[in-house]
XYZ file of C-alpha atoms in Angstrom:
554
model
C 31.619 5.264 -26.641
C 30.605 7.210 -23.596
C 28.340 5.772 -20.918
C 26.765 7.139 -17.641
C 27.910 4.621 -15.011
C 25.092 3.294 -12.582
C 27.677 3.674 -9.585
C 27.951 7.452 -10.210
C 24.114 7.872 -10.819
C 23.347 6.012 -7.604
C 25.867 8.068 -5.600
C 24.444 11.222 -7.003
C 21.083 10.258 -5.681
C 22.167 9.769 -1.935
C 20.125 11.745 0.348
C 21.572 13.644 3.422
C 18.113 13.071 5.413
C 19.827 10.593 7.698
C 22.184 13.132 9.045
C 21.517 14.641 12.522
C 20.715 18.333 12.774
C 23.523 20.583 13.853
C 22.096 24.148 13.943
C 24.411 27.112 13.643
C 23.303 30.785 14.204
C 25.022 33.532 12.305
C 24.171 36.838 13.958
C 25.205 40.385 13.875
C 24.798 40.627 10.084
C 22.937 42.564 7.445
C 21.238 39.763 5.563
C 19.456 39.920 2.271
C 17.559 37.048 0.540
C 14.238 36.769 -1.303
C 10.815 36.103 -0.080
C 8.171 34.094 -1.889
C 7.215 36.984 -4.219
C 10.774 37.543 -5.247
C 11.155 40.730 -3.281
C 14.117 41.349 -1.004
C 13.965 40.061 2.532
C 16.184 41.520 5.199
C 17.399 39.764 8.445
C 19.886 40.141 11.125
C 20.119 36.415 12.097
C 20.415 33.356 9.879
C 20.227 29.838 11.047
C 21.460 26.824 9.036
C 22.003 23.201 9.569
C 25.780 22.336 8.955
C 24.914 18.652 8.656
C 22.009 18.699 6.150
C 23.279 21.891 4.620
C 19.862 23.546 4.753
C 18.640 26.918 5.797
C 16.444 26.682 9.095
C 15.365 30.111 9.907
C 16.061 33.748 9.222
C 14.888 37.069 10.792
C 15.609 39.162 13.806
C 16.636 37.798 17.169
C 13.127 36.962 18.257
C 12.479 35.044 14.977
C 15.314 32.665 15.895
C 14.814 32.373 19.689
C 14.183 28.661 19.350
C 17.946 28.231 18.413
C 19.444 30.082 21.526
C 21.275 26.827 22.508
C 22.742 26.331 18.999
C 26.368 27.264 17.829
C 26.712 31.047 17.622
C 28.801 32.868 15.011
C 29.350 36.590 15.182
C 29.094 37.983 11.688
C 30.844 41.158 12.956
C 28.458 43.447 10.969
C 29.149 42.042 7.522
C 26.570 41.781 4.748
C 25.295 38.317 3.926
C 23.998 37.475 0.378
C 22.890 34.357 -1.403
C 25.681 32.455 -2.977
C 25.970 34.006 -6.530
C 25.147 31.762 -9.509
C 26.880 32.302 -12.872
C 24.425 31.260 -15.415
C 26.923 30.960 -18.292
C 30.630 30.203 -17.855
C 33.280 27.709 -19.061
C 34.896 26.292 -15.893
C 37.610 24.195 -17.717
C 38.408 27.129 -19.969
C 38.832 29.367 -16.828
C 41.198 27.059 -15.174
C 43.258 26.672 -18.409
C 43.385 30.379 -19.067
C 44.553 31.066 -15.491
C 47.612 29.065 -16.402
C 48.240 30.588 -19.873
C 49.258 33.971 -21.099
C 46.600 36.689 -20.497
C 46.499 39.355 -23.149
C 43.301 41.022 -21.734
C 45.240 44.221 -20.776
C 47.267 44.485 -24.002
C 46.889 47.811 -25.492
C 48.439 47.165 -28.975
C 49.555 44.154 -31.141
C 53.138 44.903 -30.304
C 52.511 44.802 -26.579
C 50.535 41.618 -26.851
C 53.540 40.050 -28.753
C 55.886 41.109 -25.996
C 53.760 39.571 -23.415
C 53.763 36.293 -25.264
C 57.527 36.403 -25.718
C 57.941 36.907 -22.071
C 55.554 34.011 -21.223
C 57.488 31.792 -23.673
C 60.695 32.340 -21.939
C 59.303 31.196 -18.582
C 57.540 28.167 -20.112
C 60.389 26.618 -22.291
C 59.091 23.193 -21.759
C 55.695 23.753 -23.228
C 55.116 22.297 -26.664
C 52.637 25.066 -27.611
C 52.341 28.636 -26.352
C 48.769 29.198 -25.570
C 46.717 31.995 -24.296
C 44.105 34.576 -25.174
C 42.082 37.624 -24.158
C 43.181 40.068 -27.040
C 40.674 42.443 -28.363
C 41.850 44.417 -31.523
C 38.971 46.925 -30.905
C 40.832 48.337 -27.926
C 44.142 48.795 -30.026
C 44.951 51.954 -31.744
C 44.514 50.379 -35.158
C 41.416 48.439 -34.327
C 42.677 45.853 -36.904
C 43.158 42.138 -36.584
C 46.739 41.209 -35.713
C 48.800 39.050 -37.870
C 51.581 36.422 -37.868
C 54.480 38.581 -38.772
C 55.365 40.162 -35.293
C 54.678 36.754 -33.723
C 57.175 35.079 -36.184
C 59.823 37.665 -35.390
C 59.576 36.668 -31.528
C 58.797 32.936 -31.663
C 59.725 30.745 -34.602
C 60.432 27.362 -33.147
C 57.211 26.814 -31.243
C 53.579 26.952 -32.224
C 51.568 29.953 -30.773
C 47.822 30.062 -30.657
C 45.923 32.972 -28.962
C 42.276 33.200 -28.854
C 40.420 36.381 -29.014
C 38.612 37.592 -25.838
C 35.141 36.253 -27.152
C 36.764 32.914 -28.054
C 35.365 33.251 -31.689
C 38.642 33.985 -33.334
C 42.196 32.925 -32.888
C 45.757 34.290 -33.673
C 48.557 31.930 -34.841
C 52.169 32.193 -35.775
C 53.441 30.513 -38.936
C 54.613 27.368 -36.930
C 51.115 26.845 -35.740
C 49.650 27.337 -39.201
C 52.259 24.988 -40.665
C 51.595 22.205 -38.073
C 47.852 22.492 -39.001
C 48.570 22.481 -42.704
C 46.785 25.820 -43.266
C 48.104 27.425 -46.370
C 46.827 29.715 -49.276
C 45.050 26.703 -50.780
C 43.037 25.805 -47.786
C 39.361 26.211 -48.178
C 37.287 28.165 -45.665
C 35.121 25.612 -43.707
C 31.337 26.153 -43.412
C 30.812 28.667 -40.547
C 34.396 29.889 -40.464
C 36.764 32.229 -42.252
C 40.617 32.184 -42.717
C 41.590 35.844 -42.780
C 43.901 36.383 -45.752
C 46.079 39.246 -47.163
C 45.847 40.811 -50.623
C 47.741 37.859 -52.077
C 45.403 35.197 -50.446
C 47.836 34.014 -47.968
C 46.599 33.327 -44.273
C 47.515 36.227 -41.963
C 47.300 34.150 -38.864
C 43.820 34.935 -37.770
C 41.009 32.278 -37.955
C 37.408 33.044 -37.339
C 34.864 30.530 -35.625
C 34.829 27.068 -37.372
C 38.086 27.783 -39.037
C 39.758 27.721 -35.651
C 38.819 23.974 -35.502
C 41.469 23.373 -38.403
C 44.190 24.419 -36.050
C 42.878 23.432 -32.648
C 42.549 19.834 -33.384
C 46.414 19.691 -33.640
C 46.915 20.974 -30.093
C 48.113 18.183 -27.704
C 45.236 16.943 -25.687
C 45.243 17.666 -21.964
C 45.863 14.543 -19.703
C 43.342 13.834 -17.038
C 45.696 15.133 -14.326
C 46.071 18.396 -16.155
C 42.398 18.743 -16.622
C 41.764 18.076 -12.943
C 44.285 20.678 -11.843
C 42.826 23.109 -14.228
C 39.367 22.552 -12.648
C 40.694 22.764 -9.159
C 42.367 26.179 -10.116
C 38.956 27.465 -11.466
C 37.163 26.255 -8.333
C 39.374 28.210 -6.025
C 39.034 31.238 -8.230
C 35.214 31.161 -8.380
C 34.723 30.534 -4.663
C 36.946 33.448 -3.938
C 34.648 35.702 -5.973
C 31.445 34.529 -4.093
C 30.249 32.095 -6.940
C 28.798 28.984 -5.329
C 27.158 27.499 -8.629
C 27.966 27.668 -12.226
C 26.123 26.662 -15.373
C 28.906 25.300 -17.411
C 28.054 25.992 -20.992
C 29.269 23.217 -23.161
C 30.771 20.238 -21.464
C 32.456 17.542 -23.645
C 32.545 13.687 -22.564
C 35.959 14.019 -21.001
C 35.002 16.935 -18.893
C 31.773 15.410 -17.766
C 33.617 12.267 -16.716
C 36.024 14.340 -14.718
C 33.113 16.075 -12.974
C 31.540 12.758 -12.200
C 34.770 11.455 -10.650
C 35.152 14.480 -8.470
C 31.574 14.128 -7.340
C 32.046 10.470 -6.621
C 35.140 11.343 -4.541
C 33.168 14.196 -2.794
C 35.682 16.804 -4.333
C 33.322 19.179 -5.963
C 33.571 22.327 -3.699
C 30.767 24.180 -5.615
C 27.784 23.308 -7.763
C 27.976 22.384 -11.332
C 24.983 22.510 -13.802
C 26.492 21.069 -16.849
C 25.229 21.714 -20.313
C 26.275 18.881 -22.521
C 28.090 20.089 -25.730
C 25.897 19.322 -28.807
C 29.243 19.050 -30.831
C 30.361 16.168 -28.941
C 30.093 12.845 -30.951
C 28.631 11.135 -27.952
C 25.530 13.334 -27.784
C 23.149 10.737 -28.982
C 24.383 8.366 -26.142
C 24.051 11.016 -23.655
C 20.524 11.651 -24.517
C 19.632 8.015 -24.499
C 21.157 7.527 -21.040
C 19.097 10.377 -19.685
C 19.983 13.188 -17.294
C 22.456 13.080 -14.529
C 20.486 14.081 -11.492
C 21.658 14.752 -7.839
C 19.596 15.278 -4.598
C 22.421 17.154 -3.317
C 22.437 19.483 -6.467
C 26.180 19.370 -6.676
C 26.322 17.965 -10.291
C 23.349 18.061 -12.689
C 23.464 17.442 -16.315
C 20.002 17.776 -17.905
C 20.655 20.395 -20.645
C 22.396 20.591 -23.962
C 24.406 23.641 -25.273
C 23.665 24.178 -29.017
C 25.916 26.506 -31.029
C 24.209 29.110 -33.222
C 26.457 31.825 -34.681
C 29.705 33.552 -33.793
C 30.426 36.774 -31.839
C 29.867 40.524 -32.725
C 33.612 41.579 -32.145
C 34.914 39.279 -34.687
C 31.763 40.084 -37.093
C 30.740 36.360 -36.717
C 27.314 37.026 -35.131
C 24.691 36.318 -37.938
C 22.753 39.615 -38.717
C 19.402 40.240 -40.623
C 21.174 43.035 -42.404
C 24.720 43.591 -43.172
C 27.271 44.852 -40.659
C 27.342 48.627 -40.624
C 31.210 48.849 -40.666
C 31.545 46.084 -43.287
C 29.044 46.083 -46.170
C 28.117 42.664 -47.481
C 29.169 40.929 -44.269
C 26.316 39.372 -42.427
C 28.148 37.105 -40.067
C 28.366 33.210 -39.716
C 26.337 30.363 -38.594
C 28.594 28.056 -36.565
C 25.956 25.371 -37.006
C 24.266 25.511 -40.213
C 20.531 25.935 -40.027
C 19.479 22.459 -41.233
C 21.860 20.944 -38.771
C 20.700 23.287 -35.962
C 17.114 22.210 -36.549
C 18.087 18.582 -36.365
C 20.011 18.926 -33.132
C 17.342 21.087 -31.396
C 14.734 18.454 -32.432
C 17.013 15.633 -31.118
C 17.426 17.347 -27.774
C 13.858 18.553 -27.324
C 12.552 15.054 -28.108
C 14.937 13.484 -25.515
C 13.372 15.844 -22.870
C 16.504 17.706 -22.260
C 16.521 21.414 -21.785
C 17.859 23.164 -25.033
C 20.110 26.081 -24.675
C 21.124 27.717 -27.927
C 23.997 30.225 -28.356
C 22.402 33.099 -30.289
C 24.131 36.636 -30.501
C 23.051 38.069 -33.750
C 19.369 39.136 -34.425
C 19.203 36.751 -37.452
C 20.247 33.749 -35.103
C 17.883 34.842 -32.388
C 14.958 34.983 -34.794
C 15.976 31.543 -36.375
C 16.146 29.977 -32.832
C 12.881 31.329 -31.717
C 11.398 30.097 -35.050
C 12.728 26.622 -34.372
C 11.370 26.498 -30.815
C 8.110 27.594 -32.057
C 8.051 24.769 -34.865
C 9.712 21.986 -32.998
C 8.379 22.206 -29.374
C 4.972 21.314 -28.247
C 3.081 23.800 -25.924
C 3.939 21.518 -22.935
C 7.615 21.304 -23.816
C 7.668 25.120 -24.169
C 5.843 25.840 -20.783
C 7.759 23.299 -18.728
C 11.170 23.123 -20.559
C 12.783 26.356 -19.410
C 14.689 26.451 -22.594
C 17.106 29.243 -23.063
C 18.740 31.403 -25.505
C 22.365 31.910 -24.476
C 23.356 35.675 -24.832
C 20.287 36.974 -26.679
C 22.553 39.758 -27.241
C 21.302 41.615 -30.382
C 17.456 40.795 -30.739
C 15.065 42.587 -33.121
C 12.649 44.661 -31.039
C 9.782 42.698 -32.456
C 11.211 39.375 -31.462
C 11.784 40.270 -27.779
C 8.138 39.678 -26.967
C 8.554 36.134 -28.452
C 10.691 35.125 -25.546
C 7.756 35.520 -23.205
C 5.341 34.104 -25.621
C 7.249 30.985 -25.962
C 8.547 30.808 -22.400
C 12.178 31.155 -23.646
C 14.575 32.379 -21.017
C 17.208 34.881 -21.914
C 20.428 33.921 -20.612
C 22.580 37.240 -20.645
C 25.831 38.392 -19.458
C 25.851 42.125 -18.265
C 29.590 42.698 -18.685
C 29.242 41.993 -22.421
C 27.413 45.394 -22.818
C 30.166 47.437 -21.085
C 32.797 45.491 -22.971
C 31.175 45.952 -26.306
C 29.757 49.561 -25.928
C 32.795 51.087 -27.824
C 32.260 48.962 -30.893
C 28.573 47.850 -30.911
C 27.302 51.044 -32.539
C 29.999 50.709 -35.315
C 28.990 47.139 -35.994
C 25.282 47.572 -35.830
C 24.486 51.275 -36.327
C 22.283 53.194 -34.004
C 18.770 51.745 -34.983
C 19.718 48.017 -34.085
C 20.941 49.111 -30.724
C 17.180 49.320 -29.604
C 17.358 45.540 -29.141
C 20.806 45.248 -28.089
C 21.727 44.062 -24.448
C 18.096 44.939 -23.670
C 17.972 43.530 -20.179
C 15.180 45.867 -18.964
C 12.962 45.193 -21.894
C 13.094 41.507 -21.120
C 12.411 42.032 -17.273
C 9.540 44.508 -18.041
C 7.823 41.797 -19.956
C 8.089 39.282 -17.318
C 11.058 37.251 -18.562
C 13.462 35.941 -15.919
C 17.056 36.677 -16.874
C 19.650 34.000 -16.120
C 22.697 36.155 -15.478
C 26.266 35.275 -15.936
C 29.672 36.366 -17.159
C 30.630 34.009 -19.921
C 34.046 33.623 -18.220
C 36.794 33.431 -19.423
C 35.506 35.560 -22.224
C 34.817 38.098 -19.577
C 36.302 38.349 -15.978
C 34.441 35.952 -13.676
C 33.856 38.498 -10.822
C 29.825 38.580 -10.556
C 30.083 41.974 -8.888
C 31.362 43.348 -12.113
C 28.244 42.091 -13.774
C 25.985 43.332 -11.059
C 27.553 46.813 -11.424
C 27.176 46.867 -15.235
C 23.643 45.847 -14.969
C 22.680 48.596 -12.544
C 24.917 51.388 -14.088
C 25.475 50.509 -17.687
C 28.896 51.890 -17.157
C 32.533 50.624 -17.096
C 34.579 50.843 -14.088
C 35.700 54.307 -14.931
C 31.975 55.435 -14.793
C 31.881 55.826 -18.444
C 29.845 56.899 -20.376
C 28.361 59.514 -18.056
C 24.802 58.545 -17.280
C 25.218 55.054 -18.614
C 25.256 53.355 -22.145
C 21.722 52.936 -23.346
C 20.735 53.914 -19.848
C 17.000 52.927 -20.231
C 18.017 49.331 -20.124
C 19.432 49.644 -16.581
C 18.132 47.133 -13.861
C 17.589 47.962 -10.254
C 19.958 46.291 -7.731
C 17.174 44.025 -6.726
C 16.645 42.847 -10.225
C 20.325 42.413 -10.998
C 20.896 40.446 -7.713
C 17.886 38.178 -8.462
C 19.250 37.668 -11.957
C 22.558 36.286 -10.358
C 20.694 34.152 -7.807
C 17.041 33.029 -7.787
C 16.402 33.686 -11.477
C 19.579 31.918 -12.462
C 18.452 28.941 -10.237
C 15.183 28.930 -12.053
C 17.014 28.530 -15.265
C 18.464 25.255 -13.904
C 15.268 24.016 -12.524
C 16.894 24.642 -8.983
C 14.670 27.627 -7.655
C 13.013 25.484 -5.110
C 16.391 24.550 -3.624
C 18.671 27.639 -3.916
C 19.008 31.274 -4.715
C 16.654 32.912 -2.095
C 17.998 31.678 1.348
C 14.405 30.987 2.528
C 14.075 28.069 5.118
C 14.443 24.682 3.516
C 16.814 25.989 0.719
C 20.576 25.010 0.525
C 22.595 27.230 2.894
C 24.742 28.763 -0.039
C 25.892 32.136 1.117
C 28.702 34.677 1.059
C 29.732 37.436 3.286
C 30.875 40.634 1.614
C 32.618 43.780 2.889
C 29.928 46.213 2.133
C 26.200 46.580 2.259
C 25.674 46.648 -1.550
C 22.128 48.251 -1.015
C 23.532 51.254 0.826
C 26.806 51.611 -1.089
C 27.088 54.016 -4.089
C 26.143 52.155 -7.332
C 29.445 53.113 -8.934
C 31.356 51.132 -6.281
C 29.498 47.919 -6.649
C 32.185 46.417 -8.671
C 34.672 46.867 -5.840
C 32.848 44.561 -3.481
C 35.107 42.008 -1.910
C 34.020 38.569 -0.772
C 35.105 37.661 2.857
C 33.631 34.112 3.017
C 32.003 31.648 0.735
C 29.708 28.747 2.072
C 28.178 25.976 0.108
C 25.691 23.707 1.960
C 26.482 25.156 5.276
C 30.193 24.319 4.933
C 32.799 27.128 4.518
C 34.658 26.873 1.228
C 36.451 30.146 1.248
C 37.761 32.719 3.610
C 39.670 35.690 2.613
C 43.110 36.128 4.288
C 43.369 38.921 6.707
């Protein structure tokens, strides 16, 4: 049975107030932060305390004159921004994916199989060949792959490859055999085994059907888990991400985080959402939140799973899919169970963050918040809907009315633009990826990437939010361009508003005096660069609490 240990909790509540001040002045910069109204504040000098890790002052040279005797660092004209916050990612999954076969660039099923075969040759000691990132929508046939080509290349080892959205997986016959999945296997609730005309499994499993196979994959050791986390940390810091909302952390993963925190080995900030599917959920809630005066490891929220994803037709829709009549998607958590889990989490005083992609699931979750939460819980809970991807236009105002935060990932729109209209039809696009509609009504968007579903680079997300285009500047004028955000709105969603979604807007996200000195230096002034080049921004340095955690090699 899982328990929060008092030793870890007491360590997490240590204060840095006893440390002596050591001011550092970073000058010759083009700095951007936010003022108390949420508007952009510019500065050429930035002062922080590298002992307490807090911002001391910012402004022009005269504004920081009191620190003339402090250590001086020449910023060499670089642009300084608040450290970027990814409001929805999967850190362990990212670390694992970085060490597995990556099929994101595959242009056909055959090419994907060739990549898997090449990977298998260089990983002959692996018990299973694992990977992911494939997207059949980008292949010429736009059809799900199957086990036949995989079997021709790899017969003696199990192969399991998750789709880019992690809501479908592709297996060879060896993996299906080890999992006992046959023609007679019944589809589990919230899942589907894709079958051929004779009823035999093709090798593709959707949503909860994936669990039938994944439970047979050998568990990671603690050493392997820590190595994967370290790989992810390095990758994220190199991209300018100084804080992550980790969406769905199980007991083993949280214990790894707690050990890293105890050993002072967390190089960036983790806001952990406890996985509602973990059998220790009730014990977590009874133990109460993990809090941290240093804001390095906080766990005060629960990630609840609603439906599947649009690409695999698992998102639950009010009306059937336009390109598959009769199919309305899947509830990963059945409505009665969803209600029970949301009530349990709300009653325990935890922030409740529910995955909802389809318009039916978004409506259902809004209904449950309205029915289950008190007025005070709604006003103070900062509860979230993760993705809020396809929402009926008449349900969008309910987010503001119920104080529910939309936690959205801009690159989902540019990734999905080629298939969303096929899945939904034109009419339903009015409420799809509708960032501007949310911002205009006063909702604060918690922006993220959903890595490793999408690439973790936050400048890809900022670019997508501002242009509604891919990196080839398509489509001309942007996809559903009326939903574009301004650069200020996009940056705020990845900084101050993301911090708000974690109850941390009084300690990070704006670079105002008194905040944590979490900042990055980048190679261009993003407010003066052409919008179409935003995705090309490179991070030169990343700092967390006044300590440099990453520096680009020259």
